[in-house]
Amino acid sequence: MMYISTRGKAPNLPFEDAMLSGLARDGGLYVPETIPQMSAADIRALHGLSYEETAFRVMRPFVGDTFSDSVFADLIAKAYAGFGHAARAPLVQLAPGHFLLELFHGPTLAFKDFAMQLIGQLFQEALSRRGERVTIVGATSGDTGSAAIEAFKGLDNVDVFILFPHGRVSEVQRRQMTTPAEANVHALAVDGTFDDCQARLKDMFNDFAFRDGVRLAGVNSINWARVLAQVVYYFSSAVSLGAPDRAISFTVPTGNFGDIFAGYIAKRMGLPIDRLVVATNQNDILHRCLTGGDYRTDTVVPSISPSMDIQVSSNFERALFDAYGRDGAAVAQLMDELKSGGGFRVSQGALQALREHFDSGRVSEAETLDAIARTHRTTAELLCPHSAVGVQVAEAARRPETPMITLATAHPAKFPDAVERASGIRPPLPPRMADLYERAERVTRVANDLGALTSLIMERIAK
Ligand SMILES: *Cc1c(COP(=O)(O)O)cnc(C)c1O
């Protein structure tokens, strides 16, 4: 199994190298050259399996000979052992035909743990075999950074540096990044916005001397291994509702398009998915694009679902690559237009191809609060604001004959202020992390400056 770049100009790589490099050197994203297929019988055989066994069968064909069967199974077992729910991704019913997939039982209470916990294990195994060490640097608006720190803390072959905007993440998110005591964890509070953090990260990757010198590795949502890990719960949840003998639809609270793109891969592998519905908050570039064909950036308006406050949805490039018939030159041109002019128009043919799989909806702040209150009233389930955006869109989009699964992407206790405002209830942290507010914090404040950041990183890893 080889991986190719969406911009057509980087070398093809096997799974291991695509995973360790993250971004392709032509600026593109890696995708599998062909999509492995699961037959109806293969899917039927998943009935009754544990999450880990399902994960093994779904991901195995993508990994090639990077890991042996027994090593891969062992890494999957380690990745999910720390989850707070035996089912890992339990499904609960909200209404007739409408289900909620709870993806927030991992160590940092957001769905990003599914991918991050696994790639922590995969990195560790691949690097110790190669006798190599890498420096992981990530930028976060909150959830990715805590998930990465939790996944890589204490591992021998990595240092992990997370840039977050000083004063602009929730207290739970900050404490999840600043309280781990392991020496290879470095939480950096940057004097700037999330966009500044992302821009400095990009600068570091474009500084090839620094990039090669510290062996920089990226674990942001464009890393193929993260998308792959997320394919699994589409299978496990659809199978528990009767797939492959019944089609299922999914609604996904969306920002960078990584989570919903995993659903698209599941569909391409043979899982009978009817609709994949993109749910956005007021930062609705994807909804505007899928309805009108114009992909144009706007300024980010902060919302109560901050993990979806994006201007550019990086993984959308992967969907465009397929919609344009896997024409890397066409994708590269769109990305140039985005960079120089702030947007592009999707061709009629490509838009039609996207609409074959994806629907979309946009939710206002007031509707989000109302969805939290209403769902709590009718089901006693407390939704985080991101999940509430999903539920609101799903209720409008679903068709009576097809079950709808909405992905619950974070635990309500991660966003207690918004949840309390909507429902009057302040959701408590799960008992296993109830002492989060008492643990000591460790953080370094840094200027929004490339030189300051690179010298800090080099100094730390020299120790
Ligand atoms: C990251 C995140 C999202 C958006 O997921 P994408 O894969 O970027 O589309 C939604 N909800 C929560 C809670 C998140 O942390």
Coordinates of C-alpha atoms and ligand atoms in Angstrom, one line a residue:
M1 CA 0.0 0.0 0.0
M2 CA 1.5 3.3 -1.1
Y3 CA 0.4 6.9 -0.4
I4 CA 0.3 9.7 -2.9
S5 CA 0.2 13.5 -2.5
T6 CA -2.9 15.4 -3.4
R7 CA -0.7 17.9 -5.3
G8 CA 1.0 15.2 -7.4
K9 CA 4.6 16.3 -7.0
A10 CA 5.9 14.6 -3.8
P11 CA 7.4 11.0 -3.8
N12 CA 5.0 8.2 -3.1
L13 CA 5.6 6.8 0.4
P14 CA 4.6 3.7 2.4
F15 CA 2.4 4.0 5.4
E16 CA 5.3 4.5 7.9
D17 CA 6.9 7.4 6.1
A18 CA 3.6 9.1 5.3
M19 CA 2.8 8.9 9.0
L20 CA 6.1 10.2 10.2
S21 CA 6.3 13.1 7.8
G22 CA 2.7 14.3 8.1
L23 CA 2.7 16.9 5.3
A24 CA 4.0 16.0 1.9
R25 CA 7.0 18.1 0.6
D26 CA 5.0 19.6 -2.2
G27 CA 2.6 21.0 0.4
G28 CA 0.0 18.4 -0.4
L29 CA -1.7 15.7 1.8
Y30 CA -1.1 12.0 1.6
V31 CA -3.9 9.7 0.5
P32 CA -3.9 6.0 -0.2
E33 CA -3.2 5.1 -3.8
T34 CA -6.2 2.7 -3.8
I35 CA -8.9 2.2 -1.2
P36 CA -9.0 -1.3 0.3
Q37 CA -12.5 -2.9 0.0
M38 CA -14.6 -4.7 2.7
S39 CA -17.3 -7.0 1.3
A40 CA -20.7 -7.3 2.9
A41 CA -19.5 -10.6 4.4
D42 CA -16.4 -8.9 5.8
I43 CA -18.6 -6.2 7.4
R44 CA -21.1 -8.7 8.7
A45 CA -18.3 -10.6 10.4
L46 CA -17.7 -7.5 12.6
H47 CA -20.9 -8.1 14.5
G48 CA -20.2 -8.7 18.2
L49 CA -16.4 -7.9 17.9
S50 CA -14.7 -5.6 20.5
Y51 CA -13.8 -2.1 19.4
E52 CA -10.1 -3.2 19.2
E53 CA -10.8 -6.2 17.0
T54 CA -12.9 -4.0 14.7
A55 CA -10.1 -1.5 14.6
F56 CA -7.6 -4.2 13.6
R57 CA -9.7 -5.5 10.7
V58 CA -10.6 -2.1 9.4
M59 CA -7.1 -0.5 9.5
R60 CA -4.9 -3.6 8.7
P61 CA -5.0 -3.3 4.9
F62 CA -3.9 0.4 5.0
V63 CA -0.8 -0.3 7.1
G64 CA 1.0 -2.6 4.6
D65 CA 4.0 -4.3 6.1
T66 CA 4.9 -1.4 8.4
F67 CA 3.8 -3.6 11.4
S68 CA 3.3 -7.3 11.8
D69 CA -0.2 -8.5 12.8
S70 CA 0.7 -9.2 16.4
V71 CA 2.6 -5.9 16.9
F72 CA -0.3 -3.9 15.3
A73 CA -2.9 -5.7 17.5
D74 CA -0.8 -5.0 20.5
L75 CA -0.4 -1.3 19.7
I76 CA -4.2 -1.0 19.2
A77 CA -4.8 -2.6 22.6
K78 CA -2.5 -0.2 24.3
A79 CA -4.0 2.8 22.6
Y80 CA -7.5 2.3 23.9
A81 CA -6.7 0.7 27.3
G82 CA -6.9 4.2 29.0
F83 CA -10.5 4.9 27.8
G84 CA -13.2 5.3 30.5
H85 CA -15.8 3.2 28.7
A86 CA -15.6 -0.5 27.9
A87 CA -17.3 0.0 24.5
R88 CA -14.8 2.9 23.7
A89 CA -17.4 4.5 21.4
P90 CA -20.8 3.8 22.8
L91 CA -24.0 4.6 20.9
V92 CA -27.0 6.1 22.7
Q93 CA -30.4 6.7 21.3
L94 CA -31.8 10.3 21.2
A95 CA -35.1 9.7 19.4
P96 CA -36.6 7.1 17.1
G97 CA -34.1 6.8 14.3
H98 CA -31.6 9.2 15.8
F99 CA -28.5 8.1 17.6
L100 CA -25.5 9.8 19.3
L101 CA -22.0 8.3 19.0
E102 CA -20.2 9.3 22.2
L103 CA -16.5 9.8 21.2
F104 CA -15.5 11.6 24.4
H105 CA -14.5 8.8 26.8
G106 CA -10.8 9.1 26.1
P107 CA -8.2 10.6 28.4
T108 CA -8.8 14.3 27.2
L109 CA -12.5 14.0 26.7
A110 CA -12.7 14.7 22.9
F111 CA -12.8 12.5 19.9
K112 CA -9.2 13.4 19.0
D113 CA -8.0 10.8 21.6
F114 CA -9.1 8.0 19.2
A115 CA -6.5 9.0 16.7
M116 CA -3.9 10.6 18.9
Q117 CA -3.6 7.7 21.4
L118 CA -3.1 5.3 18.5
I119 CA -0.5 7.4 16.7
G120 CA 1.4 7.8 19.9
Q121 CA 1.8 4.0 20.0
L122 CA 2.6 3.8 16.2
F123 CA 5.2 6.5 16.4
Q124 CA 6.9 5.0 19.4
E125 CA 7.1 1.6 17.7
A126 CA 8.4 2.8 14.4
L127 CA 10.9 5.2 15.9
S128 CA 12.4 2.8 18.3
R129 CA 12.8 0.2 15.5
R130 CA 14.6 2.9 13.4
G131 CA 16.6 4.1 16.4
E132 CA 15.4 7.6 15.7
R133 CA 14.0 10.5 17.7
V134 CA 11.6 13.2 16.5
T135 CA 10.4 16.6 17.7
I136 CA 6.7 16.9 17.5
V137 CA 5.4 20.5 17.3
G138 CA 1.7 21.2 17.1
A139 CA -0.5 24.3 17.2
T140 CA -3.9 24.0 19.0
S141 CA -7.0 25.9 19.7
G142 CA -7.4 23.5 22.6
D143 CA -8.4 19.9 21.9
T144 CA -5.6 18.7 19.6
G145 CA -2.8 19.9 21.9
S146 CA -4.1 18.2 25.0
A147 CA -4.8 15.0 23.1
A148 CA -1.2 15.1 21.6
I149 CA 0.4 15.7 25.0
E150 CA -1.6 12.9 26.6
A151 CA -0.6 10.5 23.8
F152 CA 3.1 11.3 23.6
K153 CA 4.0 12.1 27.3
G154 CA 6.7 9.9 28.7
L155 CA 7.5 8.2 25.4
D156 CA 11.2 7.7 24.8
N157 CA 11.7 8.8 21.2
V158 CA 9.8 12.1 21.1
D159 CA 9.7 15.6 22.5
V160 CA 6.4 17.3 22.2
F161 CA 5.9 21.0 22.0
I162 CA 2.4 22.5 21.8
L163 CA 1.7 26.1 20.9
F164 CA -1.5 27.5 22.2
P165 CA -2.8 31.1 22.2
H166 CA -2.2 32.6 25.6
G167 CA -5.5 33.3 27.4
R168 CA -7.7 32.0 24.6
V169 CA -8.3 28.3 25.6
S170 CA -10.7 27.1 28.2
E171 CA -9.4 26.4 31.7
V172 CA -9.9 22.6 31.3
Q173 CA -8.1 22.6 28.0
R174 CA -5.2 24.6 29.4
R175 CA -4.9 22.4 32.5
Q176 CA -4.9 19.3 30.4
M177 CA -1.8 20.7 28.6
T178 CA 0.0 22.2 31.5
T179 CA -0.4 19.6 34.3
P180 CA 1.4 16.5 32.8
A181 CA 4.7 16.3 34.7
E182 CA 6.7 14.3 32.1
A183 CA 10.0 16.0 31.0
N184 CA 9.3 15.5 27.3
V185 CA 6.2 17.6 27.4
H186 CA 6.5 21.4 26.7
A187 CA 3.4 23.6 26.8
L188 CA 4.1 26.9 25.1
A189 CA 1.6 29.8 25.6
V190 CA 2.1 32.1 22.7
D191 CA 1.3 35.8 22.8
G192 CA -1.1 35.7 19.9
T193 CA -4.1 34.1 18.4
F194 CA -4.6 30.5 17.2
D195 CA -4.0 31.7 13.6
D196 CA -0.6 33.1 14.8
C197 CA 0.3 29.7 16.4
Q198 CA -0.6 27.9 13.1
A199 CA 1.4 30.4 11.1
R200 CA 4.5 30.0 13.2
L201 CA 4.1 26.2 13.0
K202 CA 4.0 26.5 9.2
D203 CA 7.1 28.7 9.3
M204 CA 8.9 26.0 11.2
F205 CA 8.0 23.4 8.6
N206 CA 9.1 25.7 5.8
D207 CA 12.5 26.4 7.5
F208 CA 14.1 23.2 6.1
A209 CA 17.3 23.6 8.1
F210 CA 15.4 23.7 11.3
R211 CA 12.9 21.1 10.1
D212 CA 15.6 18.6 9.3
G213 CA 17.9 19.6 12.2
V214 CA 15.4 18.8 14.9
R215 CA 13.6 16.1 12.9
L216 CA 10.3 17.9 13.0
A217 CA 7.2 15.8 12.8
G218 CA 3.6 16.9 12.5
V219 CA 0.5 15.3 14.2
N220 CA -2.1 17.9 13.2
S221 CA -5.3 16.6 11.6
I222 CA -3.8 16.3 8.1
N223 CA -1.7 13.3 9.2
W224 CA -3.1 10.4 7.3
A225 CA -2.7 8.0 10.3
R226 CA -5.1 10.2 12.3
V227 CA -7.8 10.1 9.6
L228 CA -7.3 6.3 9.4
A229 CA -7.9 5.8 13.1
Q230 CA -11.2 7.7 12.8
V231 CA -12.6 5.4 10.1
V232 CA -13.0 2.6 12.7
Y233 CA -15.9 4.1 14.6
Y234 CA -18.0 4.6 11.5
F235 CA -17.8 0.8 11.0
S236 CA -18.4 -0.1 14.7
S237 CA -21.4 2.1 15.1
A238 CA -23.0 1.3 11.7
V239 CA -22.6 -2.4 12.3
S240 CA -24.3 -2.1 15.7
L241 CA -27.3 -0.6 13.9
G242 CA -27.5 -3.3 11.2
A243 CA -24.9 -2.6 8.5
P244 CA -24.2 -3.9 6.0
D245 CA -27.9 -4.9 5.6
R246 CA -29.2 -1.4 6.3
A247 CA -27.8 1.9 5.2
I248 CA -26.9 4.6 7.8
S249 CA -26.3 8.3 7.6
F250 CA -23.9 10.4 9.7
T251 CA -23.9 14.0 10.9
V252 CA -20.4 15.3 11.9
P253 CA -19.6 18.6 13.7
T254 CA -16.9 19.8 11.3
G255 CA -13.9 22.1 11.3
N256 CA -10.9 20.8 9.5
F257 CA -12.9 18.1 7.7
G258 CA -10.7 15.2 9.2
D259 CA -13.4 13.4 11.1
I260 CA -16.0 13.5 8.3
F261 CA -13.4 12.6 5.7
A262 CA -12.8 9.4 7.7
G263 CA -16.6 8.7 7.1
Y264 CA -16.1 9.1 3.4
I265 CA -13.2 6.6 3.5
A266 CA -15.5 4.1 5.3
K267 CA -18.1 4.6 2.6
R268 CA -15.5 4.1 -0.2
M269 CA -14.3 0.9 1.5
G270 CA -17.9 -0.5 1.2
L271 CA -19.7 0.6 4.3
P272 CA -23.3 1.4 3.2
I273 CA -23.4 5.1 4.2
D274 CA -26.3 7.1 2.7
R275 CA -25.5 10.7 3.6
L276 CA -22.5 12.4 5.3
V277 CA -23.8 15.7 6.7
V278 CA -21.3 18.4 7.5
A279 CA -22.4 20.5 10.5
T280 CA -20.8 23.9 10.9
N281 CA -21.2 26.8 13.4
Q282 CA -21.3 30.4 12.2
N283 CA -17.8 29.8 10.6
D284 CA -19.5 28.2 7.7
I285 CA -17.0 28.1 4.8
L286 CA -17.8 24.4 4.1
H287 CA -21.6 25.0 4.1
R288 CA -21.2 27.9 1.8
C289 CA -19.0 25.9 -0.5
L290 CA -21.2 22.8 -0.7
T291 CA -24.3 24.9 -1.3
G292 CA -22.9 27.6 -3.7
G293 CA -19.6 26.2 -5.0
D294 CA -17.5 29.1 -3.7
Y295 CA -14.7 28.2 -1.3
R296 CA -13.8 31.6 0.2
T297 CA -12.2 32.5 3.5
D298 CA -13.7 35.0 5.8
T299 CA -12.6 36.3 9.2
V300 CA -13.1 33.8 12.1
V301 CA -15.9 34.8 14.4
P302 CA -15.3 33.2 17.9
S303 CA -18.1 30.9 18.9
I304 CA -19.2 28.7 21.8
S305 CA -18.0 25.7 19.8
P306 CA -14.3 26.9 19.4
S307 CA -12.9 23.7 18.0
M308 CA -14.8 24.4 14.8
D309 CA -13.8 28.0 14.5
I310 CA -11.7 27.8 11.3
Q311 CA -11.1 29.8 8.2
V312 CA -9.5 27.1 6.1
S313 CA -10.5 23.5 6.3
S314 CA -7.3 21.6 5.6
N315 CA -8.6 18.1 5.0
F316 CA -11.1 19.3 2.4
E317 CA -8.2 19.2 0.0
R318 CA -8.4 15.4 0.2
A319 CA -12.1 15.4 -0.9
L320 CA -11.3 17.9 -3.7
F321 CA -8.6 15.6 -4.9
D322 CA -11.2 12.8 -5.5
A323 CA -13.8 15.3 -6.8
Y324 CA -11.4 16.4 -9.4
G325 CA -10.7 12.9 -10.6
R326 CA -7.4 12.7 -8.6
D327 CA -5.8 15.5 -10.7
G328 CA -3.0 16.7 -8.5
A329 CA -2.2 19.7 -10.8
A330 CA -5.8 20.9 -10.6
V331 CA -5.7 20.7 -6.8
A332 CA -2.4 22.5 -6.6
Q333 CA -3.9 25.3 -8.7
L334 CA -6.9 25.7 -6.4
M335 CA -4.6 25.9 -3.4
D336 CA -2.5 28.6 -5.2
E337 CA -5.7 30.6 -5.8
L338 CA -6.6 30.1 -2.2
K339 CA -3.3 31.5 -1.0
S340 CA -3.1 34.4 -3.4
G341 CA -6.8 35.4 -3.7
G342 CA -8.4 34.0 -0.5
G343 CA -10.6 31.5 -2.3
F344 CA -11.6 29.6 -5.4
R345 CA -14.7 28.3 -7.3
V346 CA -15.2 24.6 -7.4
S347 CA -16.0 23.4 -10.9
Q348 CA -19.6 22.2 -11.7
G349 CA -18.4 18.6 -12.1
A350 CA -16.4 18.5 -8.9
L351 CA -19.3 20.1 -6.9
Q352 CA -21.6 17.5 -8.2
A353 CA -19.2 14.8 -7.2
L354 CA -18.9 16.3 -3.7
R355 CA -22.7 16.5 -3.4
E356 CA -23.0 12.8 -4.2
H357 CA -21.7 12.1 -0.7
F358 CA -22.0 15.3 1.4
D359 CA -24.8 17.5 2.6
S360 CA -24.4 20.4 5.0
G361 CA -26.0 22.7 7.5
R362 CA -25.1 25.7 9.5
V363 CA -26.1 26.5 13.1
S364 CA -26.3 29.9 14.9
E365 CA -25.2 30.4 18.5
A366 CA -28.8 30.7 19.7
E367 CA -29.7 27.4 18.0
T368 CA -26.7 25.7 19.5
L369 CA -27.8 26.7 23.0
D370 CA -31.4 25.7 22.2
A371 CA -30.2 22.3 21.0
I372 CA -28.4 21.7 24.3
A373 CA -31.4 22.7 26.4
R374 CA -33.9 20.7 24.2
T375 CA -31.9 17.5 24.1
H376 CA -31.3 17.7 27.8
R377 CA -35.1 18.1 28.4
T378 CA -36.1 15.2 26.1
T379 CA -33.3 12.7 26.8
A380 CA -31.4 13.9 29.9
E381 CA -28.2 13.8 27.7
L382 CA -26.0 16.8 28.1
L383 CA -24.3 17.8 24.8
C384 CA -21.2 19.8 24.4
P385 CA -21.7 22.8 22.1
H386 CA -20.0 21.0 19.1
S387 CA -22.2 18.0 19.5
A388 CA -25.2 20.3 19.8
V389 CA -24.4 21.8 16.4
G390 CA -24.4 18.3 15.0
V391 CA -27.7 17.3 16.6
Q392 CA -29.4 20.5 15.4
V393 CA -28.3 19.9 11.8
A394 CA -29.1 16.2 12.0
E395 CA -32.6 16.8 13.0
A396 CA -33.3 18.9 9.9
A397 CA -31.3 16.6 7.6
R398 CA -32.5 13.1 8.5
R399 CA -34.9 11.0 6.5
P400 CA -37.3 8.7 8.3
E401 CA -36.2 5.5 6.5
T402 CA -32.5 5.8 7.3
P403 CA -31.1 5.8 10.9
M404 CA -29.0 8.9 11.6
I405 CA -25.9 8.8 13.8
T406 CA -24.6 12.2 15.1
L407 CA -21.0 12.2 16.4
A408 CA -20.6 13.7 19.9
T409 CA -17.1 15.1 19.6
A410 CA -16.4 16.3 23.2
H411 CA -17.6 15.7 26.7
P412 CA -19.9 18.5 28.1
A413 CA -17.5 19.1 31.0
K414 CA -14.9 20.4 28.6
F415 CA -17.1 23.4 27.9
P416 CA -18.9 23.9 31.2
D417 CA -19.7 27.6 30.7
A418 CA -21.8 27.2 27.5
V419 CA -23.5 24.0 28.8
E420 CA -24.5 25.7 32.0
R421 CA -25.7 28.8 30.2
A422 CA -28.0 26.6 28.0
S423 CA -29.2 24.0 30.5
G424 CA -28.6 25.4 34.0
I425 CA -26.4 22.5 34.8
R426 CA -22.7 22.6 35.3
P427 CA -21.4 19.3 34.1
P428 CA -18.8 17.7 36.4
L429 CA -15.6 16.2 35.2
P430 CA -15.6 12.3 35.2
P431 CA -14.2 11.0 38.5
R432 CA -10.9 9.8 36.9
M433 CA -9.9 13.4 36.3
A434 CA -11.7 15.2 39.1
D435 CA -8.5 16.5 40.6
L436 CA -7.5 18.4 37.4
Y437 CA -8.1 21.8 39.1
E438 CA -5.7 20.9 41.9
R439 CA -2.7 19.7 39.9
A440 CA 0.4 22.0 39.4
E441 CA 0.7 23.7 36.1
R442 CA 4.0 24.0 34.0
V443 CA 4.0 26.4 31.0
T444 CA 6.4 28.7 29.2
R445 CA 5.1 32.0 27.8
V446 CA 6.7 32.8 24.4
A447 CA 6.6 35.8 22.0
N448 CA 4.8 35.3 18.7
D449 CA 8.1 35.2 16.9
L450 CA 9.7 32.4 14.9
G451 CA 13.3 33.0 16.2
A452 CA 12.2 33.0 19.8
L453 CA 10.3 29.7 19.3
T454 CA 13.0 27.8 17.3
S455 CA 15.8 28.8 19.8
L456 CA 13.6 27.7 22.7
I457 CA 12.9 24.4 21.1
M458 CA 16.6 23.8 20.2
E459 CA 17.7 24.7 23.7
R460 CA 15.1 22.3 25.3
I461 CA 16.0 19.3 23.1
A462 CA 19.7 19.8 23.6
K463 CA 19.1 18.9 27.3
Ligands
LIG1 C1 -11.5 19.0 16.4 C2 -12.9 19.1 16.8 C3 -14.0 19.1 15.9 C4 -13.7 19.3 14.4 O1 -13.2 18.1 13.8 P1 -12.5 18.1 12.4 O2 -11.9 16.8 12.2 O3 -11.4 19.2 12.5 O4 -13.5 18.5 11.4 C5 -15.3 19.1 16.3 N1 -15.5 19.0 17.7 C6 -14.5 19.0 18.6 C7 -14.9 18.9 20.0 C8 -13.2 19.0 18.2 O5 -12.2 18.9 19.1

